[in-house]
Amino acid sequence: MTDMSQEPLVGEELSEAVLTLTLGRAPAHPLSRAMIAALHDALRRAMVDDRVHVLVIHGPGRIFCAGHDLKEIARHRADPDEGKAFVSELFAACAALMLDLARCPKPTIAMVEGIATAAGLQLMASCDLAYASPAARFCLPGVKNGGFCTTPAVAVSRLIGPRAVKEMAMTSATYGADWALAAGLINRILPDETLAAHVGALARDLAACNQGPLRRGIATLDRHLDLPLEDAYALATPVMIEHFMDPGRRHQDWTE
């Protein structure tokens, strides 16, 4: 039997400038306080590591990530404050992780084989891109647990319309990959046997791009999505000019 305590919370594999972060503690890969800290540490290091151009986040198997560790939270109900301090610290740490992931200057890709639920869906939605297998499922189950997925809905609402996210959050229903694709929650559904190969090839292609314009472009896109049209062009135009003046493009020959 495998000793789970000896497994890393987050596996790290760097190949061809692509860093794959594999969530540990299978099968649920829960976002315990320790898991959040380990994932955030790996992300922070990757953001400043020149060897890393692209990040892939993977929770292998039937559960991409089950969200927060409810058993861990339950244990803190015995605290003098019934766990309020722990829960407050937990959700502050989770929000900080998700903010850094959403603002990461390098492309981030989620690879989803199974269910992404609650904060696990928040993790997926905070990545730039998400690719899923036909068996993938998506859920905001807070209401069924007597609460509401308030913070996961922040990330999800940046991707899908208000009616769709309200239905997800209010009903706690589980949605399939086809629905998620139509709603804009994921980029593409890929067969199980080609999912990893497709994500790997895409990540390597992005890693081989001129990184300056790519990173500036992603950051600008993220910023202008919420701006009025005129303000968006005012923001994007100087960046576009900067792309053409980038040393990596300045001597390109477009006449051929």
PDB file of N, CA and C in Angstrom, residues 208-244:
ATOM      1  N   ALA A 208       7.477  27.942 -26.763  1.00  0.00           N
ATOM      2  CA  ALA A 208       8.428  28.292 -27.823  1.00  0.00           C
ATOM      3  C   ALA A 208       8.171  29.676 -28.406  1.00  0.00           C
ATOM      4  N   CYS A 209       7.067  30.307 -28.030  1.00  0.00           N
ATOM      5  CA  CYS A 209       6.735  31.634 -28.556  1.00  0.00           C
ATOM      6  C   CYS A 209       7.660  32.703 -27.981  1.00  0.00           C
ATOM      7  N   ASN A 210       7.658  33.867 -28.625  1.00  0.00           N
ATOM      8  CA  ASN A 210       8.357  35.031 -28.101  1.00  0.00           C
ATOM      9  C   ASN A 210       7.656  35.431 -26.798  1.00  0.00           C
ATOM     10  N   GLN A 211       8.311  35.240 -25.665  1.00  0.00           N
ATOM     11  CA  GLN A 211       7.635  35.329 -24.373  1.00  0.00           C
ATOM     12  C   GLN A 211       7.220  36.744 -23.983  1.00  0.00           C
ATOM     13  N   GLY A 212       7.982  37.738 -24.377  1.00  0.00           N
ATOM     14  CA  GLY A 212       7.631  39.116 -24.014  1.00  0.00           C
ATOM     15  C   GLY A 212       6.254  39.521 -24.517  1.00  0.00           C
ATOM     16  N   PRO A 213       6.038  39.490 -25.843  1.00  0.00           N
ATOM     17  CA  PRO A 213       4.720  39.841 -26.361  1.00  0.00           C
ATOM     18  C   PRO A 213       3.608  38.928 -25.859  1.00  0.00           C
ATOM     19  N   LEU A 214       3.900  37.637 -25.709  1.00  0.00           N
ATOM     20  CA  LEU A 214       2.868  36.713 -25.235  1.00  0.00           C
ATOM     21  C   LEU A 214       2.397  37.113 -23.842  1.00  0.00           C
ATOM     22  N   ARG A 215       3.317  37.378 -22.953  1.00  0.00           N
ATOM     23  CA  ARG A 215       2.941  37.719 -21.576  1.00  0.00           C
ATOM     24  C   ARG A 215       2.278  39.089 -21.501  1.00  0.00           C
ATOM     25  N   ARG A 216       2.802  40.054 -22.265  1.00  0.00           N
ATOM     26  CA  ARG A 216       2.154  41.368 -22.275  1.00  0.00           C
ATOM     27  C   ARG A 216       0.752  41.265 -22.859  1.00  0.00           C
ATOM     28  N   GLY A 217       0.622  40.437 -23.885  1.00  0.00           N
ATOM     29  CA  GLY A 217      -0.681  40.278 -24.525  1.00  0.00           C
ATOM     30  C   GLY A 217      -1.712  39.670 -23.590  1.00  0.00           C
ATOM     31  N   ILE A 218      -1.324  38.638 -22.859  1.00  0.00           N
ATOM     32  CA  ILE A 218      -2.249  38.002 -21.914  1.00  0.00           C
ATOM     33  C   ILE A 218      -2.662  38.991 -20.830  1.00  0.00           C
ATOM     34  N   ALA A 219      -1.682  39.719 -20.283  1.00  0.00           N
ATOM     35  CA  ALA A 219      -1.984  40.679 -19.221  1.00  0.00           C
ATOM     36  C   ALA A 219      -2.906  41.783 -19.719  1.00  0.00           C
ATOM     37  N   THR A 220      -2.667  42.257 -20.939  1.00  0.00           N
ATOM     38  CA  THR A 220      -3.510  43.311 -21.502  1.00  0.00           C
ATOM     39  C   THR A 220      -4.913  42.802 -21.768  1.00  0.00           C
ATOM     40  N   LEU A 221      -5.017  41.600 -22.298  1.00  0.00           N
ATOM     41  CA  LEU A 221      -6.329  40.999 -22.548  1.00  0.00           C
ATOM     42  C   LEU A 221      -7.124  40.884 -21.252  1.00  0.00           C
ATOM     43  N   ASP A 222      -6.477  40.414 -20.201  1.00  0.00           N
ATOM     44  CA  ASP A 222      -7.161  40.288 -18.913  1.00  0.00           C
ATOM     45  C   ASP A 222      -7.666  41.640 -18.418  1.00  0.00           C
ATOM     46  N   ARG A 223      -6.882  42.676 -18.627  1.00  0.00           N
ATOM     47  CA  ARG A 223      -7.255  44.006 -18.131  1.00  0.00           C
ATOM     48  C   ARG A 223      -8.365  44.635 -18.953  1.00  0.00           C
ATOM     49  N   HIS A 224      -8.333  44.470 -20.282  1.00  0.00           N
ATOM     50  CA  HIS A 224      -9.295  45.223 -21.097  1.00  0.00           C
ATOM     51  C   HIS A 224     -10.661  44.562 -21.215  1.00  0.00           C
ATOM     52  N   LEU A 225     -10.793  43.321 -20.761  1.00  0.00           N
ATOM     53  CA  LEU A 225     -12.080  42.638 -20.883  1.00  0.00           C
ATOM     54  C   LEU A 225     -13.206  43.362 -20.157  1.00  0.00           C
ATOM     55  N   ASP A 226     -12.885  44.043 -19.066  1.00  0.00           N
ATOM     56  CA  ASP A 226     -13.908  44.732 -18.282  1.00  0.00           C
ATOM     57  C   ASP A 226     -13.989  46.225 -18.581  1.00  0.00           C
ATOM     58  N   LEU A 227     -13.250  46.673 -19.586  1.00  0.00           N
ATOM     59  CA  LEU A 227     -13.228  48.101 -19.909  1.00  0.00           C
ATOM     60  C   LEU A 227     -14.236  48.444 -21.001  1.00  0.00           C
ATOM     61  N   PRO A 228     -14.715  49.689 -21.033  1.00  0.00           N
ATOM     62  CA  PRO A 228     -15.488  50.153 -22.192  1.00  0.00           C
ATOM     63  C   PRO A 228     -14.635  50.057 -23.454  1.00  0.00           C
ATOM     64  N   LEU A 229     -15.276  49.950 -24.602  1.00  0.00           N
ATOM     65  CA  LEU A 229     -14.576  49.710 -25.865  1.00  0.00           C
ATOM     66  C   LEU A 229     -13.482  50.742 -26.123  1.00  0.00           C
ATOM     67  N   GLU A 230     -13.799  52.024 -25.951  1.00  0.00           N
ATOM     68  CA  GLU A 230     -12.816  53.070 -26.219  1.00  0.00           C
ATOM     69  C   GLU A 230     -11.606  52.937 -25.296  1.00  0.00           C
ATOM     70  N   ASP A 231     -11.861  52.665 -24.030  1.00  0.00           N
ATOM     71  CA  ASP A 231     -10.765  52.504 -23.071  1.00  0.00           C
ATOM     72  C   ASP A 231      -9.941  51.253 -23.374  1.00  0.00           C
ATOM     73  N   ALA A 232     -10.604  50.216 -23.855  1.00  0.00           N
ATOM     74  CA  ALA A 232      -9.898  48.983 -24.194  1.00  0.00           C
ATOM     75  C   ALA A 232      -8.915  49.214 -25.335  1.00  0.00           C
ATOM     76  N   TYR A 233      -9.351  49.953 -26.365  1.00  0.00           N
ATOM     77  CA  TYR A 233      -8.434  50.264 -27.467  1.00  0.00           C
ATOM     78  C   TYR A 233      -7.297  51.171 -26.995  1.00  0.00           C
ATOM     79  N   ALA A 234      -7.595  52.108 -26.105  1.00  0.00           N
ATOM     80  CA  ALA A 234      -6.555  52.994 -25.580  1.00  0.00           C
ATOM     81  C   ALA A 234      -5.504  52.206 -24.811  1.00  0.00           C
ATOM     82  N   LEU A 235      -5.932  51.156 -24.140  1.00  0.00           N
ATOM     83  CA  LEU A 235      -4.995  50.301 -23.415  1.00  0.00           C
ATOM     84  C   LEU A 235      -4.215  49.395 -24.356  1.00  0.00           C
ATOM     85  N   ALA A 236      -4.908  48.802 -25.334  1.00  0.00           N
ATOM     86  CA  ALA A 236      -4.302  47.778 -26.179  1.00  0.00           C
ATOM     87  C   ALA A 236      -3.372  48.342 -27.248  1.00  0.00           C
ATOM     88  N   THR A 237      -3.653  49.545 -27.758  1.00  0.00           N
ATOM     89  CA  THR A 237      -2.873  50.078 -28.881  1.00  0.00           C
ATOM     90  C   THR A 237      -1.396  50.281 -28.539  1.00  0.00           C
ATOM     91  N   PRO A 238      -1.039  50.918 -27.428  1.00  0.00           N
ATOM     92  CA  PRO A 238       0.393  51.048 -27.111  1.00  0.00           C
ATOM     93  C   PRO A 238       1.085  49.698 -26.926  1.00  0.00           C
ATOM     94  N   VAL A 239       0.366  48.733 -26.395  1.00  0.00           N
ATOM     95  CA  VAL A 239       0.951  47.405 -26.212  1.00  0.00           C
ATOM     96  C   VAL A 239       1.191  46.755 -27.567  1.00  0.00           C
ATOM     97  N   MET A 240       0.260  46.957 -28.506  1.00  0.00           N
ATOM     98  CA  MET A 240       0.425  46.425 -29.857  1.00  0.00           C
ATOM     99  C   MET A 240       1.671  47.022 -30.518  1.00  0.00           C
ATOM    100  N   ILE A 241       1.869  48.310 -30.326  1.00  0.00           N
ATOM    101  CA  ILE A 241       3.060  48.968 -30.874  1.00  0.00           C
ATOM    102  C   ILE A 241       4.320  48.379 -30.245  1.00  0.00           C
ATOM    103  N   GLU A 242       4.238  48.148 -28.942  1.00  0.00           N
ATOM    104  CA  GLU A 242       5.378  47.567 -28.231  1.00  0.00           C
ATOM    105  C   GLU A 242       5.718  46.180 -28.765  1.00  0.00           C
ATOM    106  N   HIS A 243       4.692  45.409 -29.144  1.00  0.00           N
ATOM    107  CA  HIS A 243       4.940  44.087 -29.729  1.00  0.00           C
ATOM    108  C   HIS A 243       5.825  44.199 -30.969  1.00  0.00           C
ATOM    109  N   PHE A 244       5.497  45.159 -31.840  1.00  0.00           N
ATOM    110  CA  PHE A 244       6.246  45.290 -33.094  1.00  0.00           C
ATOM    111  C   PHE A 244       7.657  45.824 -32.877  1.00  0.00           C
TER     112      PHE A 244
END
